[in-house]
Amino acid sequence: MAKGTNQKLKLVYLMKILLEKTDETHSITMPEIISSLEAYDITAERKSIYADMEALRTYGMDIIGEQKNKTYYYHVGNRQFELAELKLLVDSVQASKFITAKKSNELIKKIEGFASKYEAKQLQRQVFVTERIKTMNETIYYNVDKIHAAIGTNVKIKFQYFQWNVDKKMELRHGGEFYYISPWALTWDDENYYLIGFDSEANIIKHYRVDKMLKIELTEDKREGKEHFTQFDMAVYAKKMFGMFDGEEQTVKLEFENRFAGVVIDRFGKNVTVIKTDEEHFTVNVNVAVSGQFLAWVIALGDGSKIVGPESVVSRMRKEIERLNRIYL
């Protein structure tokens, strides 16, 4: 039997064939393996393929052979990712506002590469990227990479920050001046990616939407604010922020009807202290950034929720209700 031009790649292509054409519910026979190798201009005999499959098993591939009606069928069992895990990754990419539609489709295509061609079809059937609200900033990947590089090398970054105007055009904030920030962490909240950093000029921790950052550059200045992040807890920080809107951090006392216990635990965590006030109500004291978004969250819960204190926050809620009355009544 004459050897094909890709003979030295036989083991690689055998692995490719098994990974692409088999899974827990799809198998391949030896004649089909030989035919598939021939499609790559590789000739092989059964004996050599048996030896190659044994080598792949030694490498770590879970190649399973089963006999049915005098015919052996082969398939890959355990993979690097289970189908359920791949579906979870696809769902995460779909849900991420900070990834553009174009990049989402590219990523999902790569994720499909970890599955057989049959499982890849299942992943494709649940892809609904086109109609989702996605960022329009194509530099998001490079932004994240630069921020990680700055954190890794312990330097500040500078960047421009923008918002969308009524003409659907980018409008630079602060007149286009660069922000100089010490980056300390990245977090994903409310389907968006945020940089958590220290603003030396204001001497406070701030956060920025990564997809709204432009022209990120690493500086030669060392990061500042380490003392603020020594005991920093990202989960606690995220719980204080509502939709990542800034506000003055205060301890607020809230009263709820018992039916909202699940809502409160989902928002503030299972460790929140719940104090029963009567058979139908309970109160909690929570540290939050008091913003319009926080007030809107309380209002959205309806009659079953109320801000009890402090008076400054109660007064702010009254003013918010008056504002809404002026608009809608």
mmCIF file of C-alpha atoms in Angstrom:
data_model
loop_
_atom_site.group_PDB
_atom_site.id
_atom_site.type_symbol
_atom_site.label_atom_id
_atom_site.label_comp_id
_atom_site.label_asym_id
_atom_site.label_seq_id
_atom_site.Cartn_x
_atom_site.Cartn_y
_atom_site.Cartn_z
ATOM 1 C CA MET A 1 0.000 0.000 0.000
ATOM 2 C CA ALA A 2 1.481 3.329 -1.086
ATOM 3 C CA LYS A 3 1.859 5.865 1.649
ATOM 4 C CA GLY A 4 0.020 9.206 1.488
ATOM 5 C CA THR A 5 1.701 12.598 1.609
ATOM 6 C CA ASN A 6 0.438 13.350 5.137
ATOM 7 C CA GLN A 7 1.584 10.045 6.635
ATOM 8 C CA LYS A 8 3.598 11.676 9.428
ATOM 9 C CA LEU A 9 0.425 13.395 10.631
ATOM 10 C CA LYS A 10 -1.560 10.144 10.947
ATOM 11 C CA LEU A 11 -1.799 10.235 14.745
ATOM 12 C CA VAL A 12 -2.898 13.883 14.750
ATOM 13 C CA TYR A 13 -5.584 13.338 12.135
ATOM 14 C CA LEU A 14 -6.803 10.172 13.871
ATOM 15 C CA MET A 15 -7.355 12.209 17.027
ATOM 16 C CA LYS A 16 -9.140 14.901 15.000
ATOM 17 C CA ILE A 17 -11.448 12.321 13.385
ATOM 18 C CA LEU A 18 -12.359 10.717 16.701
ATOM 19 C CA LEU A 19 -13.025 14.071 18.383
ATOM 20 C CA GLU A 20 -15.076 15.475 15.502
ATOM 21 C CA LYS A 21 -17.065 12.408 14.473
ATOM 22 C CA THR A 22 -17.763 10.633 17.743
ATOM 23 C CA ASP A 23 -19.302 11.262 21.144
ATOM 24 C CA GLU A 24 -21.347 9.358 23.735
ATOM 25 C CA THR A 25 -24.135 8.686 21.210
ATOM 26 C CA HIS A 26 -22.176 8.524 17.929
ATOM 27 C CA SER A 27 -19.510 5.956 17.082
ATOM 28 C CA ILE A 28 -17.306 5.113 14.099
ATOM 29 C CA THR A 29 -16.172 1.792 12.656
ATOM 30 C CA MET A 30 -12.656 0.815 11.593
ATOM 31 C CA PRO A 31 -13.494 0.990 7.850
ATOM 32 C CA GLU A 32 -14.926 4.487 8.443
ATOM 33 C CA ILE A 33 -11.741 5.517 10.262
ATOM 34 C CA ILE A 34 -9.592 4.241 7.360
ATOM 35 C CA SER A 35 -11.833 6.070 4.864
ATOM 36 C CA SER A 36 -11.675 9.297 6.903
ATOM 37 C CA LEU A 37 -7.877 9.105 7.019
ATOM 38 C CA GLU A 38 -7.763 8.597 3.258
ATOM 39 C CA ALA A 39 -9.685 11.881 2.899
ATOM 40 C CA TYR A 40 -6.588 13.515 4.464
ATOM 41 C CA ASP A 41 -4.334 11.612 2.050
ATOM 42 C CA ILE A 42 -3.218 9.171 4.737
ATOM 43 C CA THR A 43 -3.127 5.406 4.237
ATOM 44 C CA ALA A 44 -3.345 3.050 7.185
ATOM 45 C CA GLU A 45 -3.905 -0.592 8.079
ATOM 46 C CA ARG A 46 -6.003 -1.814 10.971
ATOM 47 C CA LYS A 47 -2.996 -2.979 12.979
ATOM 48 C CA SER A 48 -1.291 0.415 12.862
ATOM 49 C CA ILE A 49 -4.534 2.192 13.818
ATOM 50 C CA TYR A 50 -4.958 -0.108 16.828
ATOM 51 C CA ALA A 51 -1.441 0.877 17.920
ATOM 52 C CA ASP A 52 -2.191 4.580 17.332
ATOM 53 C CA MET A 53 -5.380 4.406 19.387
ATOM 54 C CA GLU A 54 -3.439 2.758 22.198
ATOM 55 C CA ALA A 55 -0.923 5.623 22.016
ATOM 56 C CA LEU A 56 -3.775 8.157 22.210
ATOM 57 C CA ARG A 57 -5.191 6.326 25.247
ATOM 58 C CA THR A 58 -1.769 6.575 26.887
ATOM 59 C CA TYR A 59 -1.803 10.289 26.043
ATOM 60 C CA GLY A 60 -5.088 10.600 27.948
ATOM 61 C CA MET A 61 -7.881 10.262 25.369
ATOM 62 C CA ASP A 62 -10.834 8.204 26.567
ATOM 63 C CA ILE A 63 -11.303 6.033 23.458
ATOM 64 C CA ILE A 64 -13.946 3.384 23.984
ATOM 65 C CA GLY A 65 -14.383 0.347 21.731
ATOM 66 C CA GLU A 66 -17.591 -1.674 21.815
ATOM 67 C CA GLN A 67 -18.572 -4.753 19.809
ATOM 68 C CA LYS A 68 -22.038 -4.944 18.259
ATOM 69 C CA ASN A 69 -23.003 -7.754 15.889
ATOM 70 C CA LYS A 70 -19.372 -8.737 15.215
ATOM 71 C CA THR A 71 -18.451 -5.125 14.400
ATOM 72 C CA TYR A 72 -16.363 -2.875 16.634
ATOM 73 C CA TYR A 73 -17.485 0.734 17.129
ATOM 74 C CA TYR A 74 -15.245 3.413 18.585
ATOM 75 C CA HIS A 75 -16.042 6.727 20.259
ATOM 76 C CA VAL A 76 -14.525 9.295 22.602
ATOM 77 C CA GLY A 77 -16.016 9.137 26.097
ATOM 78 C CA ASN A 78 -14.907 11.766 28.596
ATOM 79 C CA ARG A 79 -13.811 15.027 26.992
ATOM 80 C CA GLN A 80 -12.129 18.177 28.228
ATOM 81 C CA PHE A 81 -15.602 19.770 28.438
ATOM 82 C CA GLU A 82 -18.960 18.072 28.861
ATOM 83 C CA LEU A 83 -21.797 19.193 26.592
ATOM 84 C CA ALA A 84 -23.601 20.799 29.553
ATOM 85 C CA GLU A 85 -20.453 22.814 30.344
ATOM 86 C CA LEU A 86 -20.154 23.992 26.732
ATOM 87 C CA LYS A 87 -23.805 25.072 26.764
ATOM 88 C CA LEU A 88 -23.088 27.064 29.914
ATOM 89 C CA LEU A 89 -20.153 28.795 28.208
ATOM 90 C CA VAL A 90 -22.283 29.587 25.143
ATOM 91 C CA ASP A 91 -25.025 31.003 27.370
ATOM 92 C CA SER A 92 -22.471 33.200 29.149
ATOM 93 C CA VAL A 93 -21.119 34.568 25.869
ATOM 94 C CA GLN A 94 -24.647 35.235 24.614
ATOM 95 C CA ALA A 95 -25.629 37.048 27.799
ATOM 96 C CA SER A 96 -22.523 39.225 27.915
ATOM 97 C CA LYS A 97 -23.329 42.764 26.844
ATOM 98 C CA PHE A 98 -19.645 43.668 26.882
ATOM 99 C CA ILE A 99 -18.850 41.298 23.985
ATOM 100 C CA THR A 100 -19.867 42.498 20.531
ATOM 101 C CA ALA A 101 -22.139 40.367 18.331
ATOM 102 C CA LYS A 102 -19.223 39.706 15.968
ATOM 103 C CA LYS A 103 -16.885 38.583 18.760
ATOM 104 C CA SER A 104 -19.699 36.543 20.365
ATOM 105 C CA ASN A 105 -20.179 34.535 17.192
ATOM 106 C CA GLU A 106 -16.422 34.055 16.835
ATOM 107 C CA LEU A 107 -16.122 32.837 20.432
ATOM 108 C CA ILE A 108 -19.084 30.480 20.142
ATOM 109 C CA LYS A 109 -17.576 29.006 16.980
ATOM 110 C CA LYS A 110 -14.390 28.290 18.927
ATOM 111 C CA ILE A 111 -16.367 26.751 21.786
ATOM 112 C CA GLU A 112 -18.041 24.440 19.261
ATOM 113 C CA GLY A 113 -14.554 23.147 18.447
ATOM 114 C CA PHE A 114 -14.492 21.379 21.821
ATOM 115 C CA ALA A 115 -17.513 19.274 20.817
ATOM 116 C CA SER A 116 -18.217 16.654 18.188
ATOM 117 C CA LYS A 117 -19.947 17.861 15.017
ATOM 118 C CA TYR A 118 -23.206 16.416 16.382
ATOM 119 C CA GLU A 119 -22.949 18.191 19.734
ATOM 120 C CA ALA A 120 -21.870 21.392 17.947
ATOM 121 C CA LYS A 121 -25.274 21.420 16.209
ATOM 122 C CA GLN A 122 -26.951 21.387 19.632
ATOM 123 C CA LEU A 123 -24.869 24.366 20.672
ATOM 124 C CA GLN A 124 -25.682 26.198 17.440
ATOM 125 C CA ARG A 125 -29.423 25.700 17.925
ATOM 126 C CA GLN A 126 -29.331 27.721 21.126
ATOM 127 C CA VAL A 127 -27.379 30.666 19.705
ATOM 128 C CA PHE A 128 -29.428 33.886 19.674
ATOM 129 C CA VAL A 129 -26.779 36.588 19.470
ATOM 130 C CA THR A 130 -28.127 38.756 16.647
ATOM 131 C CA GLU A 131 -31.049 40.351 18.470
ATOM 132 C CA ARG A 132 -29.372 40.751 21.856
ATOM 133 C CA ILE A 133 -28.248 44.162 23.064
ATOM 134 C CA LYS A 134 -24.483 44.110 22.634
ATOM 135 C CA THR A 135 -21.701 46.627 23.014
ATOM 136 C CA MET A 136 -20.537 48.356 19.850
ATOM 137 C CA ASN A 137 -16.974 48.814 21.081
ATOM 138 C CA GLU A 138 -14.880 46.273 19.153
ATOM 139 C CA THR A 139 -11.783 46.992 21.294
ATOM 140 C CA ILE A 140 -13.226 45.247 24.387
ATOM 141 C CA TYR A 141 -10.907 42.224 24.043
ATOM 142 C CA TYR A 142 -7.826 44.398 23.839
ATOM 143 C CA ASN A 143 -9.050 46.606 26.708
ATOM 144 C CA VAL A 144 -9.297 43.598 29.014
ATOM 145 C CA ASP A 145 -5.868 42.360 27.916
ATOM 146 C CA LYS A 146 -4.232 45.735 28.596
ATOM 147 C CA ILE A 147 -5.883 46.053 32.006
ATOM 148 C CA HIS A 148 -4.635 42.590 33.000
ATOM 149 C CA ALA A 149 -1.165 43.554 31.753
ATOM 150 C CA ALA A 150 -1.236 46.723 33.884
ATOM 151 C CA ILE A 151 -2.328 44.781 36.971
ATOM 152 C CA GLY A 152 0.387 42.190 36.314
ATOM 153 C CA THR A 153 3.116 44.811 35.951
ATOM 154 C CA ASN A 154 1.801 47.006 38.794
ATOM 155 C CA VAL A 155 1.366 50.215 36.763
ATOM 156 C CA LYS A 156 -1.369 52.795 36.247
ATOM 157 C CA ILE A 157 -3.336 53.108 33.036
ATOM 158 C CA LYS A 158 -4.694 56.112 31.213
ATOM 159 C CA PHE A 159 -7.770 56.113 29.000
ATOM 160 C CA GLN A 160 -10.597 58.168 27.594
ATOM 161 C CA TYR A 161 -14.159 57.481 28.686
ATOM 162 C CA PHE A 162 -17.269 57.984 26.576
ATOM 163 C CA GLN A 163 -21.050 57.960 26.693
ATOM 164 C CA TRP A 164 -23.655 57.752 23.926
ATOM 165 C CA ASN A 165 -25.505 60.934 22.941
ATOM 166 C CA VAL A 166 -28.974 61.318 21.405
ATOM 167 C CA ASP A 167 -27.451 61.097 17.928
ATOM 168 C CA LYS A 168 -26.137 57.622 18.837
ATOM 169 C CA LYS A 169 -22.587 58.886 18.633
ATOM 170 C CA MET A 170 -19.719 58.499 21.081
ATOM 171 C CA GLU A 171 -19.279 61.564 23.263
ATOM 172 C CA LEU A 172 -16.076 61.792 25.284
ATOM 173 C CA ARG A 173 -16.491 62.658 28.934
ATOM 174 C CA HIS A 174 -14.393 65.295 30.706
ATOM 175 C CA GLY A 175 -13.872 67.021 27.375
ATOM 176 C CA GLY A 176 -11.792 64.133 26.099
ATOM 177 C CA GLU A 177 -9.186 64.407 28.865
ATOM 178 C CA PHE A 178 -7.494 61.171 29.906
ATOM 179 C CA TYR A 179 -8.367 59.423 33.157
ATOM 180 C CA TYR A 180 -5.365 58.194 35.185
ATOM 181 C CA ILE A 181 -6.371 55.199 37.301
ATOM 182 C CA SER A 182 -4.623 52.451 39.265
ATOM 183 C CA PRO A 183 -6.328 49.214 38.115
ATOM 184 C CA TRP A 184 -6.839 46.568 40.795
ATOM 185 C CA ALA A 185 -9.572 44.230 39.610
ATOM 186 C CA LEU A 186 -12.070 43.348 36.887
ATOM 187 C CA THR A 187 -15.595 42.227 37.637
ATOM 188 C CA TRP A 188 -18.663 41.159 35.697
ATOM 189 C CA ASP A 189 -21.904 42.655 37.000
ATOM 190 C CA ASP A 190 -25.349 43.086 35.415
ATOM 191 C CA GLU A 191 -24.030 41.550 32.161
ATOM 192 C CA ASN A 192 -21.288 44.187 31.870
ATOM 193 C CA TYR A 193 -17.545 44.153 32.526
ATOM 194 C CA TYR A 194 -16.148 46.722 34.983
ATOM 195 C CA LEU A 195 -12.696 47.907 35.976
ATOM 196 C CA ILE A 196 -12.322 48.501 39.702
ATOM 197 C CA GLY A 197 -9.529 50.967 40.353
ATOM 198 C CA PHE A 198 -8.177 53.678 42.599
ATOM 199 C CA ASP A 199 -8.439 57.359 41.672
ATOM 200 C CA SER A 200 -5.471 59.025 43.384
ATOM 201 C CA GLU A 201 -6.753 62.541 42.732
ATOM 202 C CA ALA A 202 -10.133 61.875 44.369
ATOM 203 C CA ASN A 203 -8.588 59.373 46.838
ATOM 204 C CA ILE A 204 -11.437 56.881 46.354
ATOM 205 C CA ILE A 205 -12.187 53.539 44.701
ATOM 206 C CA LYS A 206 -14.046 53.929 41.394
ATOM 207 C CA HIS A 207 -15.385 51.619 38.695
ATOM 208 C CA TYR A 208 -15.660 52.025 34.930
ATOM 209 C CA ARG A 209 -17.474 50.116 32.175
ATOM 210 C CA VAL A 210 -14.675 48.469 30.193
ATOM 211 C CA ASP A 211 -16.589 48.677 26.901
ATOM 212 C CA LYS A 212 -16.760 52.476 27.318
ATOM 213 C CA MET A 213 -13.014 52.904 27.743
ATOM 214 C CA LEU A 214 -10.992 54.100 24.756
ATOM 215 C CA LYS A 215 -7.277 54.382 23.947
ATOM 216 C CA ILE A 216 -6.092 52.489 27.021
ATOM 217 C CA GLU A 217 -2.358 52.857 27.588
ATOM 218 C CA LEU A 218 -0.058 51.537 30.279
ATOM 219 C CA THR A 219 1.930 54.282 32.016
ATOM 220 C CA GLU A 220 5.262 54.083 33.797
ATOM 221 C CA ASP A 221 3.731 55.215 37.110
ATOM 222 C CA LYS A 222 3.340 52.566 39.789
ATOM 223 C CA ARG A 223 -0.174 51.785 41.029
ATOM 224 C CA GLU A 224 -1.495 53.507 44.137
ATOM 225 C CA GLY A 225 -4.221 52.663 46.613
ATOM 226 C CA LYS A 226 -2.965 49.246 47.706
ATOM 227 C CA GLU A 227 -4.054 49.923 51.276
ATOM 228 C CA HIS A 228 -7.654 50.318 50.077
ATOM 229 C CA PHE A 229 -7.596 46.869 48.479
ATOM 230 C CA THR A 230 -5.859 44.889 51.230
ATOM 231 C CA GLN A 231 -9.223 43.869 52.714
ATOM 232 C CA PHE A 232 -11.250 44.579 49.569
ATOM 233 C CA ASP A 233 -14.058 42.097 48.931
ATOM 234 C CA MET A 234 -15.457 42.227 45.399
ATOM 235 C CA ALA A 235 -18.670 40.451 46.392
ATOM 236 C CA VAL A 236 -19.342 42.955 49.173
ATOM 237 C CA TYR A 237 -18.572 45.872 46.844
ATOM 238 C CA ALA A 238 -20.983 44.557 44.196
ATOM 239 C CA LYS A 239 -23.767 44.110 46.765
ATOM 240 C CA LYS A 240 -23.486 47.745 47.803
ATOM 241 C CA MET A 241 -23.830 48.972 44.238
ATOM 242 C CA PHE A 242 -27.142 48.843 42.393
ATOM 243 C CA GLY A 243 -26.474 48.440 38.678
ATOM 244 C CA MET A 244 -22.954 49.685 39.509
ATOM 245 C CA PHE A 245 -24.298 53.228 40.052
ATOM 246 C CA ASP A 246 -22.219 55.342 42.432
ATOM 247 C CA GLY A 247 -23.711 56.949 45.496
ATOM 248 C CA GLU A 248 -22.822 57.878 49.064
ATOM 249 C CA GLU A 249 -22.310 54.700 51.026
ATOM 250 C CA GLN A 250 -24.628 54.528 54.026
ATOM 251 C CA THR A 251 -26.138 52.001 56.395
ATOM 252 C CA VAL A 252 -29.831 51.897 55.506
ATOM 253 C CA LYS A 253 -32.618 50.255 57.476
ATOM 254 C CA LEU A 254 -35.257 48.617 55.298
ATOM 255 C CA GLU A 255 -38.567 47.032 56.232
ATOM 256 C CA PHE A 256 -40.155 44.273 54.132
ATOM 257 C CA GLU A 257 -43.142 42.000 54.133
ATOM 258 C CA ASN A 258 -42.126 38.398 54.787
ATOM 259 C CA ARG A 259 -42.800 37.419 51.167
ATOM 260 C CA PHE A 260 -39.743 39.459 50.142
ATOM 261 C CA ALA A 261 -37.286 37.397 52.227
ATOM 262 C CA GLY A 262 -36.007 35.616 49.109
ATOM 263 C CA VAL A 263 -35.542 38.913 47.243
ATOM 264 C CA VAL A 264 -33.508 40.348 50.131
ATOM 265 C CA ILE A 265 -31.306 37.253 50.468
ATOM 266 C CA ASP A 266 -30.722 37.163 46.694
ATOM 267 C CA ARG A 267 -29.646 40.817 46.766
ATOM 268 C CA PHE A 268 -27.636 41.040 50.017
ATOM 269 C CA GLY A 269 -26.587 37.435 50.628
ATOM 270 C CA LYS A 270 -27.518 34.742 53.102
ATOM 271 C CA ASN A 271 -25.457 36.342 55.884
ATOM 272 C CA VAL A 272 -27.698 39.427 56.063
ATOM 273 C CA THR A 273 -29.213 39.804 59.548
ATOM 274 C CA VAL A 274 -33.019 39.522 59.395
ATOM 275 C CA ILE A 275 -34.920 40.986 62.364
ATOM 276 C CA LYS A 276 -38.595 40.040 62.664
ATOM 277 C CA THR A 277 -40.716 43.032 63.685
ATOM 278 C CA ASP A 278 -44.090 41.260 63.742
ATOM 279 C CA GLU A 279 -45.785 38.234 62.202
ATOM 280 C CA GLU A 280 -45.810 39.817 58.722
ATOM 281 C CA HIS A 281 -42.709 42.033 58.542
ATOM 282 C CA PHE A 282 -38.938 42.032 59.065
ATOM 283 C CA THR A 283 -36.154 44.633 58.875
ATOM 284 C CA VAL A 284 -32.540 44.561 57.701
ATOM 285 C CA ASN A 285 -29.648 46.992 58.057
ATOM 286 C CA VAL A 286 -27.484 47.013 54.939
ATOM 287 C CA ASN A 287 -24.585 49.073 53.631
ATOM 288 C CA VAL A 288 -25.478 50.415 50.185
ATOM 289 C CA ALA A 289 -24.462 53.157 47.789
ATOM 290 C CA VAL A 290 -27.561 55.346 47.958
ATOM 291 C CA SER A 291 -28.241 56.163 44.315
ATOM 292 C CA GLY A 292 -31.296 56.720 42.148
ATOM 293 C CA GLN A 293 -30.939 53.087 41.084
ATOM 294 C CA PHE A 294 -31.207 51.951 44.714
ATOM 295 C CA LEU A 295 -34.326 54.065 45.293
ATOM 296 C CA ALA A 296 -35.845 52.673 42.085
ATOM 297 C CA TRP A 297 -35.180 49.123 43.339
ATOM 298 C CA VAL A 298 -37.100 49.825 46.550
ATOM 299 C CA ILE A 299 -39.966 51.479 44.643
ATOM 300 C CA ALA A 300 -40.162 48.532 42.229
ATOM 301 C CA LEU A 301 -40.930 46.174 45.133
ATOM 302 C CA GLY A 302 -44.174 48.064 45.754
ATOM 303 C CA ASP A 303 -46.137 48.232 49.000
ATOM 304 C CA GLY A 304 -44.162 45.425 50.608
ATOM 305 C CA SER A 305 -40.971 47.447 51.061
ATOM 306 C CA LYS A 306 -40.069 50.663 52.875
ATOM 307 C CA ILE A 307 -36.987 52.671 53.832
ATOM 308 C CA VAL A 308 -37.091 53.199 57.596
ATOM 309 C CA GLY A 309 -33.894 55.157 58.109
ATOM 310 C CA PRO A 310 -31.775 57.152 58.287
ATOM 311 C CA GLU A 311 -33.937 60.243 57.857
ATOM 312 C CA SER A 312 -31.664 61.646 55.133
ATOM 313 C CA VAL A 313 -32.371 58.625 52.908
ATOM 314 C CA VAL A 314 -36.107 58.683 53.750
ATOM 315 C CA SER A 315 -36.141 62.365 52.789
ATOM 316 C CA ARG A 316 -34.369 61.599 49.520
ATOM 317 C CA MET A 317 -37.000 58.958 48.743
ATOM 318 C CA ARG A 318 -39.784 61.502 49.402
ATOM 319 C CA LYS A 319 -38.142 63.918 46.967
ATOM 320 C CA GLU A 320 -37.854 61.135 44.389
ATOM 321 C CA ILE A 321 -41.556 60.323 44.751
ATOM 322 C CA GLU A 322 -42.410 64.032 44.390
ATOM 323 C CA ARG A 323 -40.304 64.170 41.246
ATOM 324 C CA LEU A 324 -42.133 61.178 39.797
ATOM 325 C CA ASN A 325 -45.473 62.740 40.717
ATOM 326 C CA ARG A 326 -44.578 65.906 38.819
ATOM 327 C CA ILE A 327 -43.699 63.886 35.735
ATOM 328 C CA TYR A 328 -46.644 61.474 35.677
ATOM 329 C CA LEU A 329 -49.513 63.298 37.406
#
